[in-house]
Every structure is written in C-alpha cells, then in structure tokens.
Amino acid sequence: MAQRQSRLSRRRVLKASSIGVASALAGCTGGGNGTSNGNTGLTITVPASGYWVVMMKHLESENVLSNNLEEAGYEIEDLQYTWDGAPLFAAGQADISHLAGLEMARLGSEQEMETVVSGQLTTNFLGIWTRPGTPYDPDEAGSKQAAVDNIIGDNTEFLIDGWGSGTIPPARIAMDEYGYAFEENGDFNVVTAELTAIPTLIADGTADVGLLSPMHGAGQLVLDEDIKPILQYPSWSNEQIGYVPSLTNVTVSRSFFDENAEAVQAMVDTWDEGLQWLHETGSDALETEDDLTDLGCRTMEGGEYAMEWGLGNQDVPYALSTSAVHESGYMTDEYIDGQVSFLESVAERGMVPSDWAEYVSFEKVDQ
C-alpha cells in the first residue's frame, strides 16, 4: 500500500472567505474540550463507516493527524467513529466534526449555533436505483424523465432511509426538475427502510426503486448486475445544476474557529494529505477484512468497486462524471458558491430555516 510522508510545514494564517452573516450570539458554543486557554486536548468525530474511515485509519497508523496537531500545539483527547456526530457537536461534546452544510444550516436556528465549514471531503454520492429491466430502468423507459413518470404512474414503492436524512434534499431538487414533489404527502409512494438494506430489497424484488449508493452495501449487487441507477447525484447535479451538494466537510463552531485557528488548519491539512493518499492508492487501500468493514461493504470485490467508483474511476460500471471523493481538502471559491446555492435552494423549499446564512459560514484556510 502506498505511503506518503507528512508535510513538515504547517501554515498558520487563515485566509477567510466568509459566506453568510456572522452574528455573534451570547453563550453560543459548539466545541468540546479544546480552547485557546491552555486546554489543548481535542474531541473529534468522524462518521462510522465510509471512504473517510479508510482514510482516517491510514492517517492514524502513520500518525499524520497527531503529528500535525502536535505541531500546531494540540493533541487528540478523543477520536470517535460515530453516526452521532451532529448531536454530539450540537451538545458541545465535539470540537471538530465532519458534517454537511445542510446539517449545520438546520442546527443554526434550532440551537442558535454559529458554525464554520473549513474543509471538504465528499459530495453527496447517493442516487436513485432500480433493477435492470423494470419500467423504471431509463434504458427500458426511454429516458430518465420517462422512468420517473413511470414511478409516479405505477405508484411504486420508493425506499428511503428517512425524511430527515441528507439524501432527501438532493432527491427533492432532482424530482422538482422532473415535475414532481418529493416530500411527505407528495407525489411519491415513499417507504422508509435501513439504508444498507435498500440495495438488497431492490435486488430481490421486494421493492423496485430506492435511494442508495455502491458504498452502502450495493457494490457486489452492481457487479452482479442486480441493480442499476436511474440517476446518481454527483453526475446529475454536476451536469444539470452545475454543483454537487456536500456530504462531509470539516466543521467547527464559530467560537472554536476564532480561538483555535491552528487546530482547524491542521485538520484541513491532514484531510488534504489523506485525500491525496486515497486517490493515489485507490482500491489497494483495502487490504484486510477490517478495511472492508471500515468502508461499509460486504465483499472485497464489491468494496474495491465501491472505492474506484467513489474516486471517479471512469473504467467501472456506472462511472460518475465527477469524483464523489474530493482530491483536495481545501475548498475553492467555486465549491463554496455551489454549497451556498444548494442551501439557498433547499431553504426556498422549506427544508432548512430561511435564516440559515446567519449561522453558517464557509471559510477557507491557507493552502
């Protein structure tokens, strides 16, 4: 497996590109233990499985994150792999989390919490899938529009993992483009199920349509030609609206960002190094069953496919037009503009509070 040495120089100065209004709220907190007053132990949360876990475990084994933080004057007190990152962050029990701008927009008004997104990791990489040969297969229906029309016309069950999930807003934007309302009591016959169970339920004919991705237990089913996409968010969003909503970003509270700039810089520097390694290494990063479990896949062949698919390999089935895993951890102006456009769009649809921009900002660190 390819290994890369940690860069020795760490940049100290933050170049701020603030999008959104920073209104300082008394008593607003969002971090755990790290402060600028001598207590430098940080609590960091990372989603429990996925590309980011494979990457982070490598960074742990090479001591990249700990070395970068130590050079900046910090240390890791607790690194948690958990799906409860958002509630832990909202409760002030995590200093650095890896969340979507969408989650931060929802937290803003509800918790009166100002947050800062400083680094990028993955796009929202799910999509709408079916079995080959159904009336909802675009190749059978004649087009994506016809496939969606058939889903409505047949009132077929549409599996999702929950209305509060980050998978829903992109689906809502996409279905709006096809003329239908994807919402509770909307045009679709929606049924909730476990995200990792949805691929199998579609493959075995229990259901015909659902939201999923190759990383969520579907890799082997794709290779076995048991399921295929109707549309995939990274490709569809990139081609139709010019940006792709985020799924995972480096996220901190405003107070933490202002008081602990070097810790944020070290975290984004580390993500950037990890992303470079991930793209250089590809599916060779999966060496053991533990690596496969970390990714969230069931077979090594399926895991290798999910890895190459997410990294934008154009030689795999249903290749994405743009990589779901960013090649750099540093945000560009174009990235920020796209994320702001996405949040404005979902705010117009009532999916986040209209005042989200008072609480969420995107600020670049030095590259």
Coordinates of N, CA and C in Angstrom, one line a residue, residues 148 151-153 155-156 158 160 163 168 171-172 175-176 179-191 349 351:
V148 N -39.0 8.3 -14.3 CA -39.7 8.9 -13.2 C -41.2 9.0 -13.4
I151 N -42.6 5.7 -12.4 CA -42.6 5.5 -10.9 C -43.9 6.2 -10.3
I152 N -44.2 7.4 -10.8 CA -45.4 8.0 -10.4 C -46.7 7.3 -10.9
G153 N -46.7 7.0 -12.2 CA -47.9 6.4 -12.8 C -48.2 5.0 -12.1
N155 N -47.4 4.2 -9.1 CA -47.4 4.4 -7.6 C -46.5 3.3 -6.9
T156 N -45.4 3.1 -7.5 CA -44.5 2.1 -7.0 C -43.8 2.5 -5.7
F158 N -41.1 3.6 -3.1 CA -39.8 4.3 -3.3 C -39.2 4.2 -1.9
I160 N -36.6 5.0 1.1 CA -35.6 6.0 1.6 C -35.2 5.6 3.0
W163 N -36.9 10.8 6.3 CA -37.2 12.1 5.8 C -36.1 13.1 6.3
I168 N -32.3 13.3 1.2 CA -33.6 13.8 0.7 C -33.5 15.1 -0.1
A171 N -32.5 14.6 -3.7 CA -33.6 13.9 -4.4 C -34.8 14.9 -4.7
R172 N -35.0 15.8 -3.7 CA -36.1 16.7 -3.9 C -35.8 17.7 -5.0
M175 N -36.1 15.7 -8.4 CA -37.5 15.4 -8.7 C -38.3 16.7 -9.1
D176 N -37.9 17.8 -8.5 CA -38.5 19.1 -8.9 C -38.3 19.3 -10.4
G179 N -40.6 17.5 -12.5 CA -42.0 18.0 -12.3 C -42.8 17.3 -11.2
Y180 N -42.1 16.8 -10.2 CA -42.8 16.1 -9.1 C -42.3 16.5 -7.8
A181 N -43.2 16.4 -6.8 CA -42.8 16.8 -5.4 C -42.4 15.6 -4.6
F182 N -41.1 15.6 -4.2 CA -40.5 14.6 -3.4 C -40.5 15.1 -2.0
E183 N -41.6 14.8 -1.3 CA -41.8 15.3 0.1 C -42.9 14.4 0.8
E184 N -43.0 14.6 2.1 CA -44.0 13.9 2.8 C -45.4 14.3 2.2
N185 N -46.2 13.3 2.0 CA -47.6 13.6 1.4 C -47.4 14.2 0.0
G186 N -46.3 13.9 -0.7 CA -46.1 14.4 -2.0 C -46.5 13.5 -3.1
D187 N -45.8 13.4 -4.2 CA -46.2 12.6 -5.4 C -45.8 11.2 -5.3
F188 N -44.8 10.9 -4.4 CA -44.2 9.5 -4.5 C -44.7 8.7 -3.3
N189 N -44.8 7.4 -3.6 CA -45.2 6.4 -2.6 C -44.0 6.0 -1.8
V190 N -43.6 6.8 -0.8 CA -42.3 6.6 -0.1 C -42.5 5.7 1.1
V191 N -41.5 4.8 1.3 CA -41.5 3.8 2.4 C -40.1 3.9 3.0
R349 N -37.3 25.8 -0.5 CA -38.2 24.6 -0.5 C -38.6 24.3 1.0
M351 N -36.7 23.3 3.5 CA -36.0 22.2 4.1 C -35.0 22.6 5.1

